[in-house]
PDB file of C-alpha atoms and ligand atoms in Angstrom:
ATOM      1  CA  MET E   1      45.987  52.174 -18.119  1.00  0.00           C
ATOM      2  CA  SER E   2      47.073  54.190 -15.101  1.00  0.00           C
ATOM      3  CA  THR E   3      47.580  52.355 -11.748  1.00  0.00           C
ATOM      4  CA  GLU E   4      44.560  54.223 -10.292  1.00  0.00           C
ATOM      5  CA  SER E   5      42.204  52.908 -12.988  1.00  0.00           C
ATOM      6  CA  GLU E   6      43.599  49.425 -12.595  1.00  0.00           C
ATOM      7  CA  ARG E   7      42.886  49.561  -8.829  1.00  0.00           C
ATOM      8  CA  LEU E   8      39.298  50.777  -9.565  1.00  0.00           C
ATOM      9  CA  LEU E   9      38.819  47.948 -12.010  1.00  0.00           C
ATOM     10  CA  VAL E  10      39.996  45.330  -9.420  1.00  0.00           C
ATOM     11  CA  VAL E  11      37.706  46.830  -6.824  1.00  0.00           C
ATOM     12  CA  CYS E  12      34.679  46.734  -9.198  1.00  0.00           C
ATOM     13  CA  ILE E  13      35.356  43.156 -10.290  1.00  0.00           C
ATOM     14  CA  GLY E  14      35.783  42.039  -6.639  1.00  0.00           C
ATOM     15  CA  GLY E  15      32.521  43.795  -5.642  1.00  0.00           C
ATOM     16  CA  LEU E  16      30.626  42.205  -8.487  1.00  0.00           C
ATOM     17  CA  GLY E  17      31.997  38.792  -7.611  1.00  0.00           C
ATOM     18  CA  PHE E  18      30.959  39.234  -3.930  1.00  0.00           C
ATOM     19  CA  PHE E  19      27.527  40.273  -5.036  1.00  0.00           C
ATOM     20  CA  MET E  20      27.187  37.258  -7.368  1.00  0.00           C
ATOM     21  CA  CYS E  21      28.237  34.910  -4.606  1.00  0.00           C
ATOM     22  CA  TRP E  22      25.475  36.247  -2.422  1.00  0.00           C
ATOM     23  CA  LEU E  23      22.909  35.892  -5.201  1.00  0.00           C
ATOM     24  CA  LEU E  24      23.989  32.279  -5.772  1.00  0.00           C
ATOM     25  CA  LEU E  25      23.747  31.480  -2.065  1.00  0.00           C
ATOM     26  CA  PHE E  26      20.390  33.119  -1.725  1.00  0.00           C
ATOM     27  CA  PHE E  27      18.664  31.515  -4.785  1.00  0.00           C
ATOM     28  CA  GLY E  28      20.538  28.287  -4.926  1.00  0.00           C
ATOM     29  CA  VAL E  29      21.802  26.801  -1.683  1.00  0.00           C
ATOM     30  CA  VAL E  30      19.448  28.500   0.799  1.00  0.00           C
ATOM     31  CA  GLY E  31      16.369  27.345  -1.059  1.00  0.00           C
ATOM     32  CA  ASP E  32      12.724  28.542  -1.371  1.00  0.00           C
ATOM     33  CA  CYS E  33      11.603  28.310   2.184  1.00  0.00           C
ATOM     34  CA  TRP E  34      14.375  30.539   3.510  1.00  0.00           C
ATOM     35  CA  ARG E  35      13.278  33.023   0.777  1.00  0.00           C
ATOM     36  CA  VAL E  36       9.759  32.912   2.158  1.00  0.00           C
ATOM     37  CA  ARG E  37      11.165  33.564   5.639  1.00  0.00           C
ATOM     38  CA  PHE E  38      13.430  36.335   4.423  1.00  0.00           C
ATOM     39  CA  LEU E  39      10.555  38.033   2.587  1.00  0.00           C
ATOM     40  CA  CYS E  40       8.381  37.785   5.567  1.00  0.00           C
ATOM     41  CA  PHE E  41      10.866  39.442   7.912  1.00  0.00           C
ATOM     42  CA  PHE E  42      12.464  41.978   5.631  1.00  0.00           C
ATOM     43  CA  GLY E  43      10.463  42.431   2.478  1.00  0.00           C
ATOM     44  CA  GLU E  44       6.841  42.041   3.154  1.00  0.00           C
ATOM     45  CA  GLU E  45       6.392  42.283   6.851  1.00  0.00           C
ATOM     46  CA  PHE E  46       2.677  41.790   6.978  1.00  0.00           C
ATOM     47  CA  VAL E  47       2.284  39.149   4.292  1.00  0.00           C
ATOM     48  CA  VAL E  48       1.269  35.649   5.559  1.00  0.00           C
ATOM     49  CA  ARG E  49       1.886  32.793   3.094  1.00  0.00           C
ATOM     50  CA  LEU E  50      -1.127  30.571   2.401  1.00  0.00           C
ATOM     51  CA  GLN E  51      -0.628  26.752   2.581  1.00  0.00           C
ATOM     52  CA  VAL E  52      -3.397  24.431   1.419  1.00  0.00           C
ATOM     53  CA  ALA E  53      -3.464  20.977   3.183  1.00  0.00           C
ATOM     54  CA  LEU E  54      -4.445  18.394   0.426  1.00  0.00           C
ATOM     55  CA  ASP E  55      -6.077  16.139   2.983  1.00  0.00           C
ATOM     56  CA  VAL E  56      -7.562  13.721   0.560  1.00  0.00           C
ATOM     57  CA  VAL E  57      -6.579  10.058   0.222  1.00  0.00           C
ATOM     58  CA  ASP E  58      -5.836   9.406  -3.385  1.00  0.00           C
ATOM     59  CA  LEU E  59      -3.593  11.091  -6.016  1.00  0.00           C
ATOM     60  CA  PRO E  60      -6.231  11.977  -8.604  1.00  0.00           C
ATOM     61  CA  SER E  61      -8.221  13.806  -6.004  1.00  0.00           C
ATOM     62  CA  ALA E  62      -5.123  15.643  -4.707  1.00  0.00           C
ATOM     63  CA  LEU E  63      -4.155  16.685  -8.269  1.00  0.00           C
ATOM     64  CA  THR E  64      -7.644  17.937  -8.981  1.00  0.00           C
ATOM     65  CA  LEU E  65      -7.726  19.905  -5.700  1.00  0.00           C
ATOM     66  CA  ALA E  66      -4.296  21.310  -6.405  1.00  0.00           C
ATOM     67  CA  TYR E  67      -5.314  22.387  -9.795  1.00  0.00           C
ATOM     68  CA  GLN E  68      -8.408  24.134  -8.470  1.00  0.00           C
ATOM     69  CA  VAL E  69      -6.652  26.142  -5.797  1.00  0.00           C
ATOM     70  CA  SER E  70      -3.020  26.512  -6.906  1.00  0.00           C
ATOM     71  CA  GLU E  71      -3.289  30.039  -8.308  1.00  0.00           C
ATOM     72  CA  HIS E  72      -4.428  31.360  -4.823  1.00  0.00           C
ATOM     73  CA  VAL E  73      -1.922  29.630  -2.671  1.00  0.00           C
ATOM     74  CA  ASP E  74       1.844  29.602  -2.050  1.00  0.00           C
ATOM     75  CA  ILE E  75       2.354  26.148  -0.690  1.00  0.00           C
ATOM     76  CA  LEU E  76       0.814  22.764  -1.677  1.00  0.00           C
ATOM     77  CA  GLU E  77       0.830  20.417   1.239  1.00  0.00           C
ATOM     78  CA  LEU E  78       0.507  16.636   0.828  1.00  0.00           C
ATOM     79  CA  GLY E  79      -1.317  15.774   3.962  1.00  0.00           C
ATOM     80  CA  THR E  80      -0.125  12.819   6.135  1.00  0.00           C
ATOM     81  CA  PRO E  81      -3.046  10.553   5.149  1.00  0.00           C
ATOM     82  CA  LEU E  82      -2.385  11.333   1.457  1.00  0.00           C
ATOM     83  CA  VAL E  83       1.275  10.304   1.689  1.00  0.00           C
ATOM     84  CA  LYS E  84       0.360   7.154   3.697  1.00  0.00           C
ATOM     85  CA  SER E  85      -2.190   6.190   1.058  1.00  0.00           C
ATOM     86  CA  ALA E  86      -0.630   7.230  -2.219  1.00  0.00           C
ATOM     87  CA  GLY E  87       3.090   6.925  -1.222  1.00  0.00           C
ATOM     88  CA  ILE E  88       6.018   9.314  -1.576  1.00  0.00           C
ATOM     89  CA  GLY E  89       5.567   9.233  -5.417  1.00  0.00           C
ATOM     90  CA  ALA E  90       2.587  11.497  -4.839  1.00  0.00           C
ATOM     91  CA  VAL E  91       5.046  14.313  -3.858  1.00  0.00           C
ATOM     92  CA  SER E  92       6.766  13.974  -7.273  1.00  0.00           C
ATOM     93  CA  ALA E  93       3.523  14.024  -9.078  1.00  0.00           C
ATOM     94  CA  VAL E  94       2.280  17.199  -7.352  1.00  0.00           C
ATOM     95  CA  LYS E  95       5.701  18.931  -7.831  1.00  0.00           C
ATOM     96  CA  ALA E  96       5.754  17.940 -11.566  1.00  0.00           C
ATOM     97  CA  ALA E  97       2.262  19.406 -12.021  1.00  0.00           C
ATOM     98  CA  HIS E  98       3.122  22.607 -10.075  1.00  0.00           C
ATOM     99  CA  PRO E  99       6.827  23.271 -10.329  1.00  0.00           C
ATOM    100  CA  ASP E 100       6.208  26.975  -9.509  1.00  0.00           C
ATOM    101  CA  LYS E 101       4.799  26.205  -6.076  1.00  0.00           C
ATOM    102  CA  LEU E 102       6.422  25.110  -2.854  1.00  0.00           C
ATOM    103  CA  VAL E 103       5.520  21.504  -2.148  1.00  0.00           C
ATOM    104  CA  PHE E 104       5.193  20.549   1.498  1.00  0.00           C
ATOM    105  CA  ALA E 105       5.396  16.868   2.442  1.00  0.00           C
ATOM    106  CA  ASP E 106       3.647  16.373   5.799  1.00  0.00           C
ATOM    107  CA  LEU E 107       5.472  13.280   6.875  1.00  0.00           C
ATOM    108  CA  LYS E 108       5.295  14.075  10.629  1.00  0.00           C
ATOM    109  CA  THR E 109       8.465  12.103  11.034  1.00  0.00           C
ATOM    110  CA  ALA E 110       8.907  10.570  14.528  1.00  0.00           C
ATOM    111  CA  ASP E 111      12.218   8.733  13.969  1.00  0.00           C
ATOM    112  CA  ALA E 112      15.034   8.397  11.371  1.00  0.00           C
ATOM    113  CA  GLY E 113      14.803  12.046  10.647  1.00  0.00           C
ATOM    114  CA  GLU E 114      17.606  12.283   8.079  1.00  0.00           C
ATOM    115  CA  LEU E 115      16.427   9.200   6.179  1.00  0.00           C
ATOM    116  CA  GLU E 116      12.739  10.145   5.980  1.00  0.00           C
ATOM    117  CA  ALA E 117      13.307  13.937   5.199  1.00  0.00           C
ATOM    118  CA  GLY E 118      15.746  12.728   2.499  1.00  0.00           C
ATOM    119  CA  LEU E 119      13.103  10.577   0.914  1.00  0.00           C
ATOM    120  CA  ALA E 120      10.738  13.568   0.665  1.00  0.00           C
ATOM    121  CA  PHE E 121      13.406  15.877  -0.654  1.00  0.00           C
ATOM    122  CA  GLU E 122      14.581  13.241  -3.174  1.00  0.00           C
ATOM    123  CA  ALA E 123      10.906  13.038  -4.357  1.00  0.00           C
ATOM    124  CA  GLY E 124      10.768  16.834  -4.902  1.00  0.00           C
ATOM    125  CA  ALA E 125       9.457  18.298  -1.721  1.00  0.00           C
ATOM    126  CA  ASP E 126      10.650  21.778  -0.737  1.00  0.00           C
ATOM    127  CA  LEU E 127       9.534  21.424   2.895  1.00  0.00           C
ATOM    128  CA  VAL E 128       9.012  18.417   5.052  1.00  0.00           C
ATOM    129  CA  THR E 129       7.641  18.138   8.709  1.00  0.00           C
ATOM    130  CA  VAL E 130       9.344  16.333  11.580  1.00  0.00           C
ATOM    131  CA  MET E 131       7.448  15.920  14.887  1.00  0.00           C
ATOM    132  CA  GLY E 132       8.361  18.597  17.421  1.00  0.00           C
ATOM    133  CA  THR E 133       8.086  15.889  20.021  1.00  0.00           C
ATOM    134  CA  ALA E 134      10.593  13.682  18.299  1.00  0.00           C
ATOM    135  CA  ASP E 135      14.013  13.015  19.828  1.00  0.00           C
ATOM    136  CA  ASP E 136      16.291  15.936  19.401  1.00  0.00           C
ATOM    137  CA  ASP E 137      18.553  13.799  17.123  1.00  0.00           C
ATOM    138  CA  THR E 138      15.645  13.027  14.849  1.00  0.00           C
ATOM    139  CA  VAL E 139      14.926  16.696  14.413  1.00  0.00           C
ATOM    140  CA  ARG E 140      18.661  17.356  13.879  1.00  0.00           C
ATOM    141  CA  GLY E 141      18.797  14.532  11.383  1.00  0.00           C
ATOM    142  CA  ALA E 142      16.001  16.058   9.309  1.00  0.00           C
ATOM    143  CA  VAL E 143      17.687  19.462   9.470  1.00  0.00           C
ATOM    144  CA  ALA E 144      20.898  17.739   8.080  1.00  0.00           C
ATOM    145  CA  ALA E 145      18.980  16.410   5.162  1.00  0.00           C
ATOM    146  CA  GLY E 146      17.501  19.824   4.558  1.00  0.00           C
ATOM    147  CA  LEU E 147      21.021  21.295   4.463  1.00  0.00           C
ATOM    148  CA  LYS E 148      22.102  18.456   2.145  1.00  0.00           C
ATOM    149  CA  TYR E 149      19.348  19.135  -0.340  1.00  0.00           C
ATOM    150  CA  GLY E 150      19.073  22.917   0.191  1.00  0.00           C
ATOM    151  CA  LYS E 151      15.495  22.534   1.385  1.00  0.00           C
ATOM    152  CA  SER E 152      13.519  23.244   4.552  1.00  0.00           C
ATOM    153  CA  VAL E 153      12.339  21.332   7.655  1.00  0.00           C
ATOM    154  CA  VAL E 154       9.309  22.377   9.649  1.00  0.00           C
ATOM    155  CA  ALA E 155       8.795  21.151  13.202  1.00  0.00           C
ATOM    156  CA  ASP E 156       5.150  20.130  13.684  1.00  0.00           C
ATOM    157  CA  MET E 157       4.064  20.764  17.305  1.00  0.00           C
ATOM    158  CA  ILE E 158       0.891  18.628  16.942  1.00  0.00           C
ATOM    159  CA  THR E 159       0.058  16.948  20.363  1.00  0.00           C
ATOM    160  CA  VAL E 160       2.267  19.390  22.345  1.00  0.00           C
ATOM    161  CA  VAL E 161       0.022  21.449  24.567  1.00  0.00           C
ATOM    162  CA  GLN E 162       1.799  21.707  28.001  1.00  0.00           C
ATOM    163  CA  GLY E 163       5.085  23.580  27.744  1.00  0.00           C
ATOM    164  CA  ARG E 164       4.580  24.174  24.149  1.00  0.00           C
ATOM    165  CA  VAL E 165       6.441  27.603  24.055  1.00  0.00           C
ATOM    166  CA  ASP E 166       9.511  26.048  25.679  1.00  0.00           C
ATOM    167  CA  ARG E 167       9.681  23.163  23.159  1.00  0.00           C
ATOM    168  CA  ILE E 168       9.045  25.551  20.228  1.00  0.00           C
ATOM    169  CA  ARG E 169      12.027  27.558  21.274  1.00  0.00           C
ATOM    170  CA  GLU E 170      14.145  24.425  21.740  1.00  0.00           C
ATOM    171  CA  VAL E 171      13.404  23.011  18.279  1.00  0.00           C
ATOM    172  CA  ALA E 172      13.778  26.455  16.629  1.00  0.00           C
ATOM    173  CA  LYS E 173      17.373  26.407  17.869  1.00  0.00           C
ATOM    174  CA  MET E 174      17.926  23.073  16.149  1.00  0.00           C
ATOM    175  CA  GLY E 175      17.859  24.699  12.738  1.00  0.00           C
ATOM    176  CA  VAL E 176      14.311  24.091  11.484  1.00  0.00           C
ATOM    177  CA  SER E 177      13.056  26.793   9.151  1.00  0.00           C
ATOM    178  CA  PHE E 178       9.933  27.441  11.120  1.00  0.00           C
ATOM    179  CA  VAL E 179       7.685  25.691  13.644  1.00  0.00           C
ATOM    180  CA  GLU E 180       4.102  24.685  12.799  1.00  0.00           C
ATOM    181  CA  ILE E 181       1.865  25.385  15.860  1.00  0.00           C
ATOM    182  CA  HIS E 182      -0.811  22.802  15.192  1.00  0.00           C
ATOM    183  CA  ALA E 183      -3.964  21.402  16.698  1.00  0.00           C
ATOM    184  CA  GLY E 184      -4.832  18.201  14.765  1.00  0.00           C
ATOM    185  CA  LEU E 185      -8.188  17.180  13.483  1.00  0.00           C
ATOM    186  CA  ASP E 186      -8.939  15.093  16.615  1.00  0.00           C
ATOM    187  CA  GLU E 187      -8.000  17.934  18.962  1.00  0.00           C
ATOM    188  CA  GLN E 188     -10.140  20.366  16.943  1.00  0.00           C
ATOM    189  CA  ALA E 189     -13.090  17.948  17.218  1.00  0.00           C
ATOM    190  CA  ARG E 190     -13.118  18.281  21.060  1.00  0.00           C
ATOM    191  CA  PRO E 191     -15.688  20.658  22.508  1.00  0.00           C
ATOM    192  CA  GLY E 192     -14.156  23.979  23.529  1.00  0.00           C
ATOM    193  CA  TYR E 193     -11.369  24.000  21.047  1.00  0.00           C
ATOM    194  CA  SER E 194     -10.164  27.424  20.091  1.00  0.00           C
ATOM    195  CA  ILE E 195      -7.333  28.480  17.665  1.00  0.00           C
ATOM    196  CA  GLU E 196      -6.574  31.360  20.176  1.00  0.00           C
ATOM    197  CA  THR E 197      -4.324  29.170  22.250  1.00  0.00           C
ATOM    198  CA  LEU E 198      -2.154  28.506  19.182  1.00  0.00           C
ATOM    199  CA  LEU E 199      -2.008  32.114  18.223  1.00  0.00           C
ATOM    200  CA  ALA E 200      -1.076  33.151  21.834  1.00  0.00           C
ATOM    201  CA  ASP E 201       1.867  30.635  21.863  1.00  0.00           C
ATOM    202  CA  GLY E 202       3.062  31.884  18.414  1.00  0.00           C
ATOM    203  CA  ARG E 203       3.106  35.448  19.717  1.00  0.00           C
ATOM    204  CA  GLU E 204       4.920  34.469  22.882  1.00  0.00           C
ATOM    205  CA  ALA E 205       7.518  32.136  21.244  1.00  0.00           C
ATOM    206  CA  GLY E 206       9.246  34.868  19.239  1.00  0.00           C
ATOM    207  CA  VAL E 207      10.427  32.454  16.500  1.00  0.00           C
ATOM    208  CA  PRO E 208       9.060  32.010  12.857  1.00  0.00           C
ATOM    209  CA  PHE E 209       5.854  29.941  12.970  1.00  0.00           C
ATOM    210  CA  SER E 210       2.911  28.726  10.975  1.00  0.00           C
ATOM    211  CA  ILE E 211      -0.610  28.035  12.290  1.00  0.00           C
ATOM    212  CA  ALA E 212      -2.634  24.873  11.476  1.00  0.00           C
ATOM    213  CA  GLY E 213      -5.880  23.801  13.126  1.00  0.00           C
ATOM    214  CA  GLY E 214      -9.039  24.955  11.701  1.00  0.00           C
ATOM    215  CA  VAL E 215      -7.836  28.111   9.911  1.00  0.00           C
ATOM    216  CA  GLY E 216     -10.698  29.563   7.953  1.00  0.00           C
ATOM    217  CA  PRO E 217     -12.070  32.812   6.628  1.00  0.00           C
ATOM    218  CA  ASP E 218     -13.042  34.049  10.117  1.00  0.00           C
ATOM    219  CA  THR E 219      -9.661  33.267  11.708  1.00  0.00           C
ATOM    220  CA  ILE E 220      -7.072  33.902   9.015  1.00  0.00           C
ATOM    221  CA  GLY E 221      -6.962  37.673   9.842  1.00  0.00           C
ATOM    222  CA  SER E 222      -5.966  36.821  13.442  1.00  0.00           C
ATOM    223  CA  VAL E 223      -3.351  34.372  12.252  1.00  0.00           C
ATOM    224  CA  ARG E 224      -1.667  37.228  10.283  1.00  0.00           C
ATOM    225  CA  GLU E 225      -2.022  39.669  13.161  1.00  0.00           C
ATOM    226  CA  ALA E 226      -0.282  37.101  15.384  1.00  0.00           C
ATOM    227  CA  GLY E 227       2.721  37.277  13.177  1.00  0.00           C
ATOM    228  CA  ALA E 228       2.598  33.850  11.463  1.00  0.00           C
ATOM    229  CA  THR E 229       4.787  33.231   8.462  1.00  0.00           C
ATOM    230  CA  VAL E 230       2.319  30.738   6.966  1.00  0.00           C
ATOM    231  CA  ALA E 231      -1.445  29.982   7.510  1.00  0.00           C
ATOM    232  CA  VAL E 232      -2.334  26.357   6.796  1.00  0.00           C
ATOM    233  CA  ALA E 233      -5.951  25.646   5.693  1.00  0.00           C
ATOM    234  CA  GLY E 234      -7.330  22.281   4.970  1.00  0.00           C
ATOM    235  CA  GLY E 235     -11.019  21.684   5.665  1.00  0.00           C
ATOM    236  CA  ALA E 236     -11.916  25.272   4.963  1.00  0.00           C
ATOM    237  CA  ILE E 237     -10.813  24.664   1.406  1.00  0.00           C
ATOM    238  CA  TYR E 238     -11.513  21.093   0.500  1.00  0.00           C
ATOM    239  CA  ASN E 239     -14.881  21.009   2.251  1.00  0.00           C
ATOM    240  CA  ALA E 240     -16.049  24.096   0.500  1.00  0.00           C
ATOM    241  CA  PRO E 241     -18.521  23.757  -2.474  1.00  0.00           C
ATOM    242  CA  ASP E 242     -15.976  25.611  -4.581  1.00  0.00           C
ATOM    243  CA  PRO E 243     -12.459  25.091  -3.295  1.00  0.00           C
ATOM    244  CA  GLY E 244     -10.941  27.628  -5.675  1.00  0.00           C
ATOM    245  CA  ALA E 245     -13.272  30.345  -4.549  1.00  0.00           C
ATOM    246  CA  ALA E 246     -12.579  29.398  -0.878  1.00  0.00           C
ATOM    247  CA  ALA E 247      -8.877  29.673  -1.457  1.00  0.00           C
ATOM    248  CA  ARG E 248      -9.230  32.961  -3.184  1.00  0.00           C
ATOM    249  CA  GLU E 249     -11.328  34.319  -0.268  1.00  0.00           C
ATOM    250  CA  LEU E 250      -8.765  33.102   2.246  1.00  0.00           C
ATOM    251  CA  ARG E 251      -5.992  34.735   0.284  1.00  0.00           C
ATOM    252  CA  LYS E 252      -7.980  38.060   0.131  1.00  0.00           C
ATOM    253  CA  ARG E 253      -8.684  38.007   3.873  1.00  0.00           C
ATOM    254  CA  ALA E 254      -5.231  36.898   4.864  1.00  0.00           C
ATOM    255  CA  ASN E 255      -3.725  40.099   3.599  1.00  0.00           C
ATOM    256  CA  ALA E 256      -6.706  42.426   3.957  1.00  0.00           C
TER     257      ALA E 256
HETATM  258  O1  LIG C 301      -1.992  18.214   9.240  1.00  0.00           O
HETATM  259  C1  LIG C 301      -3.120  18.041   9.342  1.00  0.00           C
HETATM  260  C2  LIG C 301      -3.790  16.940  10.140  1.00  0.00           C
HETATM  261  O2  LIG C 301      -2.879  16.529  11.055  1.00  0.00           O
HETATM  262  C3  LIG C 301      -4.120  15.759   9.203  1.00  0.00           C
HETATM  263  O3  LIG C 301      -3.030  15.388   8.436  1.00  0.00           O
HETATM  264  C4  LIG C 301      -4.025  18.974   8.644  1.00  0.00           C
HETATM  265  O4  LIG C 301      -3.549  19.055   7.268  1.00  0.00           O
HETATM  266  C5  LIG C 301      -4.021  20.415   9.332  1.00  0.00           C
HETATM  267  O5  LIG C 301      -4.605  20.213  10.520  1.00  0.00           O
HETATM  268  C6  LIG C 301      -4.792  21.448   8.488  1.00  0.00           C
HETATM  269  O6  LIG C 301      -6.122  21.020   8.263  1.00  0.00           O
HETATM  270  P1  LIG C 301      -7.371  21.807   8.862  1.00  0.00           P
HETATM  271  O7  LIG C 301      -7.207  21.810  10.340  1.00  0.00           O
HETATM  272  O8  LIG C 301      -8.544  21.087   8.301  1.00  0.00           O
HETATM  273  O9  LIG C 301      -7.268  23.250   8.342  1.00  0.00           O
END
């Protein structure tokens, strides 16, 4: 073989190796949630992922609901009340039943971020929440667990109303995959509640975000237009007479 062909061969093998390294990094270490983020920014700019909040309080009901809706959603969330009632083993059960879906453990961790996030990842969660109001070291601890397991951490901004955009930007810099701009069930129940304030803060913050707080068929289009990575829907699905049909309709409207 001539020297020129040898050099070409070395360049080709080197190039292939470099490409394989990036593939491994992308599909292995970086994890599913970063793939969602990547697709949203570079592959499917206007696609919003649909996350169902399984806000029931026992595992059989959660598994039934997940079974009814899974084909229409991207992310199955174990709501905080479910994890408190059924335990972290519920995360493993939902992941075992739906290995093709991203499983989100809504722990809303307020302290011991690395320890609690590690529990969820160990149980099979792909994403876990830490409170956006938690101590910065708690958020950083959860992120450290995410890096260790190759999974993602979401900062839940529930209860933050004043100065929300500033705090969103702060926690985004701590390495969370995205920020959940969230009005909890109690806040939603107050007269005058509007999802619009969440959307406005999402638009202004300029970091990847999800929206939770009464997302339904009438609002999911605005959630997408605001630029959200993920739309979270609980009551609009589990309170519907046919949760599967409700999820299908949300999916249709999300990307209409
Ligand atoms: O996170 C939630 C709440 O704090 C209870 O755990 C809900 O899952 C979230 O608000 C989404 O539910 P809906 O507001 O009913 O869509």
